[in-house]
XYZ file of C-alpha atoms in Angstrom:
738
model
C 0.000 0.000 0.000
C 2.826 2.330 0.924
C 4.600 1.615 -2.382
C 1.448 2.429 -4.299
C 1.143 5.763 -2.505
C 4.766 6.598 -3.236
C 4.291 5.637 -6.909
C 1.213 7.850 -7.158
C 3.085 10.700 -5.481
C 6.034 10.438 -7.909
C 3.641 10.320 -10.852
C 1.857 13.468 -9.677
C 5.148 15.325 -9.112
C 6.306 14.336 -12.628
C 3.033 15.599 -14.083
C 3.354 18.939 -12.290
C 6.968 19.453 -13.369
C 6.073 18.595 -16.958
C 3.367 21.291 -16.911
C 5.775 23.862 -15.486
C 8.489 23.041 -18.060
C 5.923 23.267 -20.863
C 4.790 26.634 -19.599
C 8.359 27.948 -19.608
C 9.053 26.647 -23.080
C 6.059 28.386 -24.666
C 6.386 31.765 -22.862
C 7.688 34.674 -24.948
C 9.021 37.857 -23.285
C 8.283 40.989 -25.327
C 10.616 43.982 -24.883
C 10.024 47.624 -25.912
C 11.591 48.047 -29.378
C 11.605 51.460 -31.066
C 11.186 51.188 -34.807
C 13.359 53.328 -37.091
C 11.434 54.681 -40.073
C 14.217 56.319 -42.035
C 17.936 57.093 -41.962
C 19.723 59.961 -43.702
C 23.304 59.073 -44.599
C 25.834 61.908 -44.102
C 27.238 63.575 -47.228
C 30.344 65.687 -47.920
C 32.227 63.827 -45.187
C 35.534 65.571 -44.381
C 38.853 63.981 -45.216
C 41.282 64.069 -42.283
C 44.962 64.944 -41.919
C 46.703 63.625 -38.757
C 50.271 63.719 -37.472
C 52.431 60.619 -37.739
C 53.089 58.571 -34.565
C 50.096 60.095 -32.777
C 47.033 58.302 -31.411
C 44.321 57.242 -33.849
C 41.844 58.895 -31.488
C 42.710 62.123 -33.312
C 40.867 60.740 -36.332
C 37.619 59.991 -34.525
C 37.863 63.313 -32.710
C 38.036 65.230 -36.005
C 35.092 63.238 -37.365
C 32.973 63.450 -34.207
C 30.531 65.839 -35.871
C 29.624 63.445 -38.682
C 26.202 61.989 -37.893
C 23.567 59.706 -39.272
C 20.117 61.292 -38.928
C 17.653 58.680 -37.652
C 13.875 59.141 -37.706
C 11.379 57.288 -35.518
C 7.660 57.865 -35.052
C 8.327 60.366 -32.279
C 11.968 61.485 -32.420
C 14.789 62.616 -34.674
C 18.182 61.332 -33.528
C 21.696 62.295 -34.581
C 23.930 59.256 -34.098
C 27.710 59.629 -34.653
C 29.290 57.396 -37.270
C 31.288 54.496 -35.820
C 34.667 54.613 -37.592
C 36.961 51.618 -38.016
C 40.405 53.187 -37.548
C 42.229 49.848 -37.692
C 42.968 50.372 -41.395
C 45.126 53.450 -40.631
C 48.804 52.885 -39.799
C 49.667 55.876 -37.646
C 53.386 55.035 -37.850
C 53.623 55.225 -41.641
C 52.957 58.424 -43.623
C 50.541 58.016 -46.518
C 46.894 57.889 -47.571
C 44.395 55.452 -46.044
C 40.735 54.698 -46.711
C 38.616 54.339 -43.593
C 35.039 53.055 -43.329
C 32.258 53.963 -40.943
C 28.936 52.329 -40.093
C 25.728 53.114 -38.239
C 25.431 51.414 -34.866
C 21.986 51.849 -33.367
C 21.377 51.649 -29.604
C 19.986 48.226 -28.589
C 16.462 49.562 -28.033
C 16.155 50.594 -31.717
C 15.339 48.311 -34.654
C 15.985 48.942 -38.344
C 14.811 46.646 -41.143
C 17.483 47.641 -43.669
C 18.773 44.472 -45.303
C 22.283 45.826 -45.830
C 24.351 47.829 -43.396
C 24.596 51.585 -43.998
C 28.260 52.302 -44.657
C 30.242 55.424 -45.515
C 33.923 56.072 -46.004
C 36.525 58.814 -46.054
C 40.274 59.195 -46.485
C 42.995 59.878 -43.937
C 46.390 61.433 -44.655
C 49.127 60.639 -42.132
C 51.644 63.492 -42.438
C 54.874 64.786 -40.920
C 54.673 68.078 -39.012
C 55.842 71.204 -40.883
C 55.601 69.290 -44.175
C 52.115 69.861 -45.618
C 50.643 67.429 -48.128
C 47.703 67.792 -50.555
C 47.238 64.090 -51.254
C 43.569 63.772 -50.182
C 40.476 65.924 -50.686
C 36.781 66.283 -49.974
C 34.285 68.717 -51.410
C 31.497 71.000 -50.344
C 29.134 70.155 -53.179
C 26.724 73.055 -52.775
C 29.535 75.624 -52.672
C 31.584 74.099 -55.496
C 34.690 73.994 -53.262
C 37.389 71.303 -52.957
C 39.274 71.117 -49.645
C 42.712 69.492 -49.379
C 43.397 69.137 -45.608
C 46.841 69.381 -44.052
C 48.225 69.722 -40.519
C 47.662 73.145 -39.004
C 50.041 75.685 -40.531
C 51.322 78.790 -38.846
C 52.781 80.315 -42.027
C 49.809 79.848 -44.371
C 50.036 83.516 -45.446
C 53.250 82.647 -47.297
C 51.545 79.831 -49.238
C 50.443 79.941 -52.887
C 48.622 77.309 -54.945
C 49.457 76.588 -58.595
C 47.464 74.657 -61.204
C 48.592 73.414 -64.607
C 46.491 71.911 -67.362
C 48.035 68.995 -69.227
C 50.607 70.406 -71.732
C 49.935 73.898 -70.349
C 51.800 76.224 -67.983
C 51.386 76.864 -64.259
C 48.760 79.408 -63.160
C 48.833 81.033 -59.723
C 45.374 80.130 -58.380
C 45.802 82.214 -55.237
C 46.649 85.357 -57.162
C 43.746 84.891 -59.597
C 41.231 84.330 -56.778
C 40.474 80.655 -57.471
C 42.204 79.236 -54.361
C 42.787 80.109 -50.724
C 45.401 78.711 -48.330
C 44.201 78.442 -44.737
C 45.503 76.982 -41.475
C 43.684 73.672 -41.939
C 44.028 73.165 -45.687
C 43.814 74.352 -49.285
C 40.480 75.551 -50.732
C 40.085 75.363 -54.537
C 37.054 76.531 -56.570
C 35.646 74.165 -59.175
C 35.372 77.166 -61.535
C 39.136 76.985 -61.999
C 38.770 73.786 -64.061
C 36.957 72.387 -67.105
C 35.339 68.942 -67.031
C 37.403 66.263 -68.796
C 40.775 67.989 -68.477
C 43.742 66.580 -66.564
C 45.495 68.900 -64.111
C 48.490 69.086 -61.790
C 48.241 70.897 -58.452
C 50.913 71.951 -55.950
C 51.437 74.470 -53.157
C 54.538 76.498 -52.349
C 55.288 77.667 -48.792
C 57.949 79.526 -46.801
C 57.671 82.304 -49.405
C 58.358 79.951 -52.298
C 61.427 78.222 -50.821
C 59.579 74.913 -50.339
C 56.741 73.115 -52.095
C 54.436 70.137 -51.674
C 54.457 67.139 -53.945
C 52.328 67.431 -57.092
C 48.838 65.949 -57.209
C 47.828 64.850 -60.717
C 44.124 64.236 -61.365
C 41.284 64.407 -63.882
C 38.254 66.647 -63.254
C 35.295 64.332 -63.945
C 31.733 65.076 -65.029
C 30.199 64.110 -61.679
C 32.464 66.610 -59.929
C 34.856 64.034 -58.459
C 38.620 64.099 -58.979
C 40.193 60.948 -60.410
C 43.625 60.809 -58.756
C 46.473 59.569 -60.958
C 49.431 60.122 -58.652
C 51.129 62.206 -55.978
C 54.854 62.683 -56.378
C 57.568 65.303 -56.452
C 57.918 67.567 -59.498
C 59.268 71.057 -60.086
C 57.018 74.090 -60.363
C 58.466 75.116 -63.724
C 57.415 78.128 -65.816
C 54.368 80.153 -64.791
C 52.130 82.315 -66.924
C 49.593 85.078 -66.544
C 46.152 84.918 -68.162
C 46.076 86.347 -71.663
C 45.124 89.933 -72.511
C 43.358 89.242 -75.811
C 39.552 89.017 -75.455
C 38.388 86.223 -77.764
C 34.825 85.418 -76.619
C 31.910 86.622 -74.527
C 29.086 84.969 -72.619
C 26.242 84.549 -75.086
C 23.817 83.296 -72.434
C 22.449 86.773 -71.689
C 22.885 88.165 -75.180
C 19.165 88.195 -76.003
C 18.482 90.437 -73.022
C 20.928 93.065 -74.256
C 18.438 94.091 -76.961
C 16.037 95.307 -74.260
C 18.011 95.259 -71.054
C 16.162 98.173 -69.428
C 13.340 100.673 -69.871
C 12.625 103.835 -67.900
C 9.846 106.381 -67.618
C 11.238 109.942 -67.544
C 9.393 113.096 -66.545
C 9.498 115.859 -69.161
C 12.385 118.135 -68.307
C 13.779 115.574 -65.825
C 17.404 114.617 -65.293
C 18.957 111.520 -66.869
C 21.971 111.246 -64.538
C 20.450 108.620 -62.228
C 19.306 106.519 -65.200
C 22.777 106.641 -66.752
C 24.303 105.598 -63.429
C 21.936 102.636 -63.067
C 22.596 101.479 -66.637
C 26.368 101.516 -66.041
C 25.996 99.537 -62.812
C 23.458 97.000 -64.030
C 24.401 96.290 -67.645
C 27.703 94.431 -67.982
C 29.246 91.796 -70.243
C 31.303 88.754 -69.261
C 34.220 88.099 -71.623
C 37.080 85.605 -71.743
C 40.462 85.086 -73.370
C 39.405 81.577 -74.455
C 38.150 80.924 -77.975
C 34.897 79.667 -76.449
C 33.801 81.538 -73.334
C 34.908 79.989 -70.042
C 35.764 81.117 -66.539
C 38.760 79.036 -65.465
C 42.182 79.571 -63.952
C 43.740 79.518 -67.420
C 41.110 81.817 -68.940
C 39.374 83.712 -66.112
C 36.358 85.802 -67.050
C 36.564 89.568 -67.244
C 33.490 91.735 -66.602
C 33.171 94.757 -68.887
C 31.265 97.835 -67.747
C 28.948 99.657 -70.126
C 28.949 103.240 -71.412
C 25.755 104.926 -72.659
C 24.968 107.626 -75.206
C 21.865 109.520 -74.015
C 22.411 112.568 -76.226
C 19.493 111.740 -78.536
C 16.884 111.843 -75.771
C 14.749 114.998 -76.049
C 13.612 115.479 -72.466
C 11.127 118.198 -73.487
C 9.159 116.108 -75.966
C 6.983 113.118 -75.105
C 7.862 109.879 -76.841
C 10.059 106.791 -76.715
C 13.812 107.076 -77.289
C 16.183 104.182 -77.960
C 19.619 104.584 -76.358
C 22.736 102.540 -77.100
C 25.307 101.118 -74.723
C 28.795 99.897 -75.610
C 31.224 97.958 -73.455
C 34.453 99.500 -72.182
C 37.710 97.576 -72.713
C 39.964 97.800 -69.614
C 43.469 99.200 -69.961
C 45.968 96.562 -71.056
C 43.372 94.433 -72.856
C 42.324 94.334 -76.475
C 39.665 92.578 -78.525
C 40.566 89.902 -81.030
C 40.144 90.903 -84.686
C 37.762 87.977 -85.156
C 35.426 89.095 -82.346
C 32.711 91.754 -82.448
C 31.268 92.644 -79.079
C 27.486 93.104 -78.923
C 25.774 96.388 -78.111
C 23.112 96.923 -75.490
C 19.877 98.863 -75.974
C 17.579 100.543 -73.479
C 14.407 102.573 -73.964
C 13.430 105.849 -72.319
C 9.805 106.945 -72.350
C 9.411 110.686 -71.766
C 6.007 111.341 -70.179
C 4.129 114.236 -68.626
C 3.496 114.149 -64.897
C -0.036 112.957 -64.202
C -0.401 111.313 -67.641
C 1.258 107.900 -67.329
C 1.606 105.936 -70.565
C 2.401 102.358 -71.591
C 4.473 102.650 -74.755
C 7.569 100.443 -74.390
C 8.914 97.515 -72.382
C 12.040 95.699 -71.173
C 12.951 92.180 -70.037
C 14.807 92.530 -66.728
C 14.733 88.777 -66.069
C 13.286 85.469 -67.229
C 9.467 85.298 -67.262
C 9.109 88.997 -66.492
C 8.062 91.942 -68.671
C 8.324 95.490 -67.379
C 6.353 98.375 -68.882
C 7.688 101.674 -67.481
C 5.072 104.301 -66.611
C 5.536 107.621 -64.842
C 3.771 107.444 -61.472
C 5.116 110.615 -59.866
C 2.456 111.931 -57.513
C 0.688 108.556 -57.159
C 0.399 107.317 -53.571
C 1.026 103.682 -52.621
C -2.745 103.178 -52.301
C -3.375 104.658 -55.750
C -0.707 102.406 -57.266
C -2.358 99.348 -55.710
C -5.654 100.365 -57.247
C -4.235 100.541 -60.776
C -5.692 97.719 -62.868
C -4.096 96.317 -66.022
C -6.175 95.113 -68.992
C -5.198 93.016 -71.967
C -6.946 92.333 -75.266
C -6.026 89.315 -77.397
C -6.476 89.534 -81.177
C -8.613 92.695 -80.807
C -11.066 90.861 -78.571
C -12.627 92.033 -75.337
C -10.401 93.604 -72.715
C -9.868 91.384 -69.702
C -8.268 92.332 -66.414
C -4.942 90.603 -65.678
C -5.148 88.666 -62.432
C -3.539 90.432 -59.471
C -1.079 87.606 -58.882
C 0.324 87.903 -62.410
C 0.869 91.664 -62.380
C 2.547 94.094 -60.014
C 2.532 97.882 -60.116
C 5.635 99.516 -58.639
C 6.897 103.094 -58.590
C 8.861 102.268 -61.772
C 5.987 100.768 -63.758
C 4.022 97.599 -64.422
C 5.489 94.099 -64.278
C 3.688 91.060 -65.694
C 4.594 87.385 -65.740
C 4.015 86.970 -69.435
C 4.437 83.188 -69.791
C 1.222 82.700 -67.840
C -0.619 85.189 -70.069
C 0.770 85.523 -73.615
C 0.527 82.938 -76.392
C 2.944 82.787 -79.274
C 1.649 83.975 -82.616
C -1.078 86.162 -81.057
C -1.588 89.952 -81.172
C -2.193 91.929 -77.987
C -3.177 95.347 -76.706
C -2.350 96.373 -73.150
C -3.333 99.395 -71.066
C -3.862 100.351 -67.426
C -6.736 102.127 -65.680
C -6.355 104.404 -62.681
C -8.876 106.515 -60.770
C -8.841 109.570 -63.045
C -7.950 108.084 -66.395
C -6.032 105.425 -68.251
C -2.698 104.950 -69.988
C -2.075 104.704 -73.691
C -2.690 101.440 -75.515
C 0.434 99.477 -76.424
C -0.079 96.966 -79.255
C 2.320 94.164 -80.115
C 2.674 90.663 -81.534
C 4.233 87.855 -79.526
C 6.245 85.065 -81.167
C 9.628 83.329 -80.934
C 11.393 86.663 -81.412
C 9.243 87.828 -78.523
C 7.595 91.204 -79.126
C 7.549 92.471 -82.718
C 5.447 94.911 -84.766
C 4.999 97.109 -81.714
C 3.117 100.405 -81.912
C 1.386 102.764 -79.534
C -1.335 105.386 -79.533
C -1.954 107.842 -76.738
C -4.910 108.060 -74.404
C -5.901 110.954 -72.184
C -8.432 111.776 -69.514
C -11.260 112.165 -72.037
C -11.273 108.440 -72.801
C -13.326 107.996 -69.645
C -16.216 109.703 -71.449
C -15.836 107.489 -74.519
C -16.679 104.408 -72.441
C -13.887 102.414 -74.060
C -12.745 100.874 -70.787
C -14.554 99.539 -67.709
C -14.707 101.544 -64.514
C -11.992 100.868 -61.964
C -12.896 98.554 -59.111
C -10.914 99.666 -56.078
C -12.392 97.565 -53.315
C -13.627 94.010 -53.038
C -17.436 93.862 -52.903
C -18.994 93.851 -49.457
C -22.021 91.830 -50.563
C -23.380 89.988 -53.575
C -26.060 92.661 -54.103
C -23.511 95.462 -54.209
C -21.265 93.508 -56.579
C -24.149 92.705 -58.926
C -25.237 96.342 -58.913
C -21.711 97.454 -59.803
C -21.615 94.992 -62.724
C -24.929 96.223 -64.099
C -23.877 99.865 -63.777
C -20.672 99.260 -65.684
C -22.407 97.243 -68.379
C -25.036 99.969 -68.822
C -22.257 102.497 -69.540
C -21.136 100.437 -72.567
C -17.797 99.181 -71.264
C -16.515 97.584 -74.489
C -18.078 94.199 -73.756
C -15.750 93.577 -70.822
C -16.135 90.158 -69.197
C -16.486 90.752 -65.485
C -16.609 87.049 -64.665
C -13.195 86.289 -66.069
C -9.639 87.580 -66.064
C -6.157 86.625 -67.200
C -4.634 84.229 -64.717
C -7.877 82.707 -63.350
C -8.619 80.252 -66.176
C -6.522 77.597 -64.464
C -8.126 78.300 -61.078
C -4.856 79.303 -59.469
C -3.883 82.232 -57.395
C -1.033 82.992 -59.771
C 2.613 82.007 -59.815
C 5.071 84.393 -58.208
C 8.363 82.891 -59.372
C 10.329 86.121 -59.620
C 13.006 86.543 -56.992
C 12.837 90.337 -57.118
C 9.240 90.735 -55.846
C 9.640 92.560 -52.542
C 7.782 91.018 -49.631
C 7.270 93.794 -47.118
C 5.379 92.557 -44.070
C 3.272 95.687 -44.028
C 2.038 95.048 -47.557
C 0.379 91.877 -46.287
C -1.759 93.712 -43.786
C -5.463 94.022 -44.559
C -6.975 97.505 -44.369
C -10.493 97.245 -43.026
C -13.193 99.745 -43.721
C -16.714 99.477 -42.418
C -18.069 97.587 -45.417
C -15.065 96.556 -47.562
C -11.745 94.735 -47.596
C -8.655 95.792 -49.544
C -7.399 92.787 -51.497
C -3.627 92.509 -51.666
C -1.047 90.088 -53.038
C 2.667 89.705 -52.340
C 5.046 86.905 -53.256
C 4.033 84.942 -50.138
C 0.615 86.237 -49.051
C -2.792 86.685 -50.680
C -5.539 88.625 -48.897
C -9.087 88.288 -50.260
C -12.581 89.168 -49.114
C -15.074 86.549 -48.038
C -17.174 87.500 -51.054
C -14.269 86.760 -53.391
C -13.413 83.415 -51.781
C -17.018 82.242 -51.834
C -17.295 83.143 -55.528
C -14.096 81.203 -56.282
C -15.499 78.211 -54.428
C -18.847 78.491 -56.212
C -17.343 78.738 -59.718
C -14.418 76.310 -59.387
C -15.600 73.768 -56.839
C -12.454 74.314 -54.739
C -10.184 77.157 -53.649
C -6.662 76.987 -55.019
C -3.834 79.386 -54.140
C -0.263 79.350 -55.423
C 2.843 81.129 -54.210
C 6.487 80.595 -55.140
C 5.553 77.525 -57.201
C 3.680 75.831 -54.318
C -0.053 75.345 -54.887
C -2.504 74.615 -52.070
C -6.072 73.436 -52.811
C -8.776 73.611 -50.136
C -11.907 71.475 -50.381
C -15.401 73.032 -50.125
C -15.951 71.332 -46.754
C -12.779 72.907 -45.370
C -13.653 76.424 -46.559
C -17.265 76.089 -45.419
C -15.965 75.114 -41.995
C -14.507 78.616 -41.651
C -18.100 80.057 -41.664
C -17.114 82.948 -43.935
C -19.244 86.059 -44.372
C -19.037 88.293 -47.445
C -17.351 91.138 -45.550
C -14.747 88.912 -43.824
C -11.039 89.124 -44.543
C -9.098 85.931 -45.363
C -5.313 85.841 -45.518
C -3.475 82.875 -47.062
C 0.294 82.681 -46.510
C 2.336 80.172 -48.543
C 6.108 80.490 -48.312
C 9.118 78.452 -49.319
C 11.218 78.783 -46.137
C 14.275 76.878 -47.384
C 15.368 74.490 -50.136
C 13.721 71.657 -48.176
C 10.815 73.291 -46.346
C 7.652 75.343 -46.751
C 5.071 77.003 -44.534
C 1.281 77.401 -44.713
C -0.623 79.954 -42.593
C -4.313 80.969 -42.718
C -6.073 83.823 -40.938
C -9.854 84.301 -41.051
C -11.175 87.520 -39.497
C -7.739 88.005 -37.942
C -7.774 84.624 -36.157
C -5.457 81.825 -37.198
C -6.967 78.643 -38.658
C -4.961 75.485 -38.043
C -7.238 72.603 -39.089
C -7.493 72.141 -42.885
C -8.589 68.512 -43.461
C -8.158 67.099 -46.955
C -5.967 69.962 -48.199
C -3.764 69.059 -51.182
C -0.285 70.560 -51.683
C 1.446 70.274 -55.071
C 4.715 71.589 -56.445
C 7.130 70.973 -59.289
C 10.270 69.073 -58.305
C 12.327 72.078 -59.450
C 10.813 74.284 -56.706
C 12.953 72.608 -54.019
C 16.593 71.816 -54.772
C 17.390 70.242 -51.400
C 16.720 66.683 -52.595
C 17.917 64.665 -55.568
C 15.485 61.759 -55.859
C 11.833 62.843 -56.205
C 10.612 59.247 -56.025
C 11.792 58.952 -52.407
C 10.757 62.332 -51.007
C 9.018 62.311 -47.641
C 7.428 65.102 -45.613
C 7.296 65.772 -41.912
C 5.697 68.480 -39.788
C 7.115 70.096 -36.660
C 5.421 67.482 -34.473
C 7.265 64.722 -36.320
C 4.195 63.406 -38.150
C 5.073 61.727 -41.453
C 3.213 62.436 -44.720
C 3.233 60.426 -47.934
C 4.533 62.397 -50.916
C 3.540 61.002 -54.305
C 5.632 61.646 -57.397
C 3.699 62.110 -60.648
C 6.451 61.525 -63.161
C 4.660 62.696 -66.317
C 3.923 66.108 -64.840
C 7.136 66.112 -62.754
C 4.976 67.072 -59.782
C 5.097 66.069 -56.122
C 1.745 65.811 -54.330
C 0.859 65.426 -50.658
C -2.242 65.710 -48.480
C -2.199 67.596 -45.177
C -4.730 68.228 -42.414
C -3.247 71.226 -40.615
C -1.318 74.426 -41.227
C 2.271 74.987 -40.108
C 5.801 74.207 -41.247
C 6.629 71.137 -43.339
C 10.050 69.649 -44.030
C 11.026 67.517 -47.036
C 13.695 64.833 -47.033
C 15.006 62.128 -49.309
C 14.262 58.625 -48.100
C 13.466 55.121 -49.196
C 9.962 54.997 -50.675
C 7.413 52.975 -48.713
C 4.156 51.715 -50.156
C 0.921 52.575 -48.336
C -0.782 49.549 -46.844
C -0.700 46.523 -49.084
C -1.225 48.570 -52.235
C 1.139 48.789 -55.140
C 2.773 52.121 -55.889
C 0.227 52.846 -58.631
C -2.702 51.972 -56.355
C -1.287 54.188 -53.622
C -0.949 57.188 -55.915
C -4.451 56.651 -57.287
C -5.982 56.412 -53.820
C -4.334 59.600 -52.621
C -5.235 61.406 -55.824
C -8.895 60.575 -55.278
C -8.744 61.909 -51.746
C -9.648 58.532 -50.228
C -8.402 57.176 -46.930
C -5.565 54.768 -47.691
C -5.939 52.816 -44.438
C -3.109 51.339 -42.411
C 0.491 51.538 -43.486
C 2.708 48.486 -43.668
C 4.314 49.476 -40.373
C 0.917 49.605 -38.665
C 0.023 46.175 -40.113
C 3.214 44.657 -38.719
C 2.590 46.315 -35.358
C -0.982 44.988 -35.290
C 0.250 41.486 -36.131
C 2.755 41.624 -33.278
C 0.036 42.789 -30.902
C -2.148 39.836 -31.896
C 0.772 37.468 -31.382
C 1.368 38.899 -27.917
C -2.298 38.499 -27.017
C -2.314 34.892 -28.240
C 0.831 34.065 -26.278
C -0.622 35.625 -23.131
C -3.804 33.574 -23.553
C -1.787 30.361 -23.914
C 0.228 31.223 -20.840
C -2.923 31.895 -18.804
C -4.518 28.635 -20.002
C -1.403 26.668 -19.070
C -1.462 28.142 -15.585
C -5.131 27.194 -15.192
C -4.431 23.653 -16.351
C -1.438 23.330 -14.046
C -3.126 24.630 -10.883
C -5.107 21.384 -10.123
C -1.941 19.321 -10.405
C -0.090 21.620 -8.004
C -2.978 21.474 -5.554
C -3.044 17.659 -5.681
C 0.721 17.556 -5.107
C 0.492 19.788 -2.039
C -2.402 17.747 -0.668
C -0.480 14.500 -1.161
C 2.574 15.845 0.649
C 0.447 17.010 3.591
C -1.331 13.619 3.692
C 2.014 11.746 3.739
C 3.367 13.893 6.576
C 0.280 13.347 8.703
C 0.409 9.558 7.996
C 4.008 9.454 9.096
C 3.236 11.247 12.383
C 0.574 8.720 13.177
């Protein structure tokens, strides 16, 4: 009987232990792992010069500011590169390649299949014997840096460059190189792609020199090193003095480089001064224009003959500018330098005219008009009208035209069509300018002519009345339309204007449009709102915005090449009244960032659900691969950016105003969709659901829950066995005592 009890007891103990072992085997411990979404690899990594027989810690110390940028859902980390210095022999002078990798802290996880690796070069050098055997470059600045050990006598150093089969040129003297304590700086403008060069530096006032670095300047900007060995400096030469070519890139603008409006009897001295300062020509001693160490560019100033301008008689006068050859230089017999032409429009004060134009920069036309005596408010109220092929006059949209103290500027590529004829004029409170007629084709403006207008044209009803203020209500606006139509305003279309056909707020791509903060302020009157536009801000009345929404189905604004489209639901959520003021601010804040701000009735709006932002890839130059662009707001929230290759446009959807930052990164599909499905879903404004990261996270959560359930079940199943075991032990002890 006793043996049976012992056997039963052993069996029960075995059963209990088996349950416990099984429970341990199937239990999984889950730790807190932070997922890394993206990593930015460092670029333009410095090369390093260190002293021979010193500690290799000097290398890592000099590279301590080289970081990987790591993005998680909540944080942005800057993790130093881990450098493997074992490849550098600190006891032997020479050049070594050293590699570095990203080492994440143990609590971070990154799914990259291959390790992220970078490299740089190290030059082990003797003190007081500088070498230029390694380099790195600052890509954005176009500078190559050849590091050496810190020099105390760098002021006595000079750099020399020699093209293959050429002679040495003093780069320092010509302004293409600079010797500093930590190294040699050389401009990429000193070289031509494809050529092979030799480079050396003299020091101690020419008594000593470095070895000669021989390399080829490659198309991608890198230097292909052929060798580094001793060679003599040899003969040097100065750049030539015979001008053989000029920069033809700006030649077409010389035909109409400037235009001015001059008051009858006024002085021309300031105009002549501005023409001399602004109109110049770049020339070179090379057969084909270049700006290199061997053939550095020379900038010629201009001289102007204004003697033919009759300041007492109204009209347009063409003046000629020639380029002055500096002393010691001469022009090759085979070269004829171009002439420059400017136009001066002599006008009476109070009778501004449009009768000539200039092209100060790409995409911009400037029509000079005399606005002496016009206040800033009166200039803002000037409206510009254009007629195509003798059709009805239409007002040019405010975002495509700007009236300054010097005249009227229009962004013609958004307005003019090649092969068409146009008439342009401007209306102000007491009259209108003359009508300037022209044809637009590949030669730009041809067949130009002009006929004068005066104050009496207001009685002839040839032009519509000026509209100074935005309408305060629909009834007032409709009444104004009917009044103007009843006066016989040349069939003017009040429901349309140049620049609104594509439902945009205009494109302000010119870099010279001044953005004064005060010009963005909205002047309130009791019943009206002054509508303004700068290069970053548009201010409109509630009446105007509601009309845009009614006619176009959405409200789209564009500044600096960035367009923002608001849905009807978003705009309706602002509860706009006709007399309200709405201010939209869109600004490119850097080459990788932009900002969106909205004020309704002076109060900032932050929630803009379903808002679409679009921009050409050329608007931001801070990234190289449009297919992998990502966006992030100041809170660290990530936004999908979709690349539409055919239109070369990047598109993203946002839900709030603020600052947004763009980065290059590895593209990630949305959910389980393909790339095409993801783009289509976002384009339709539909919710794309969970991302792949969220799906993985959800799967892990389910796995955890399942494991916990198994663990709990095992405990429940094991409890009876444990209880039986305890009871058996107690029973045996009591039996023994008896």
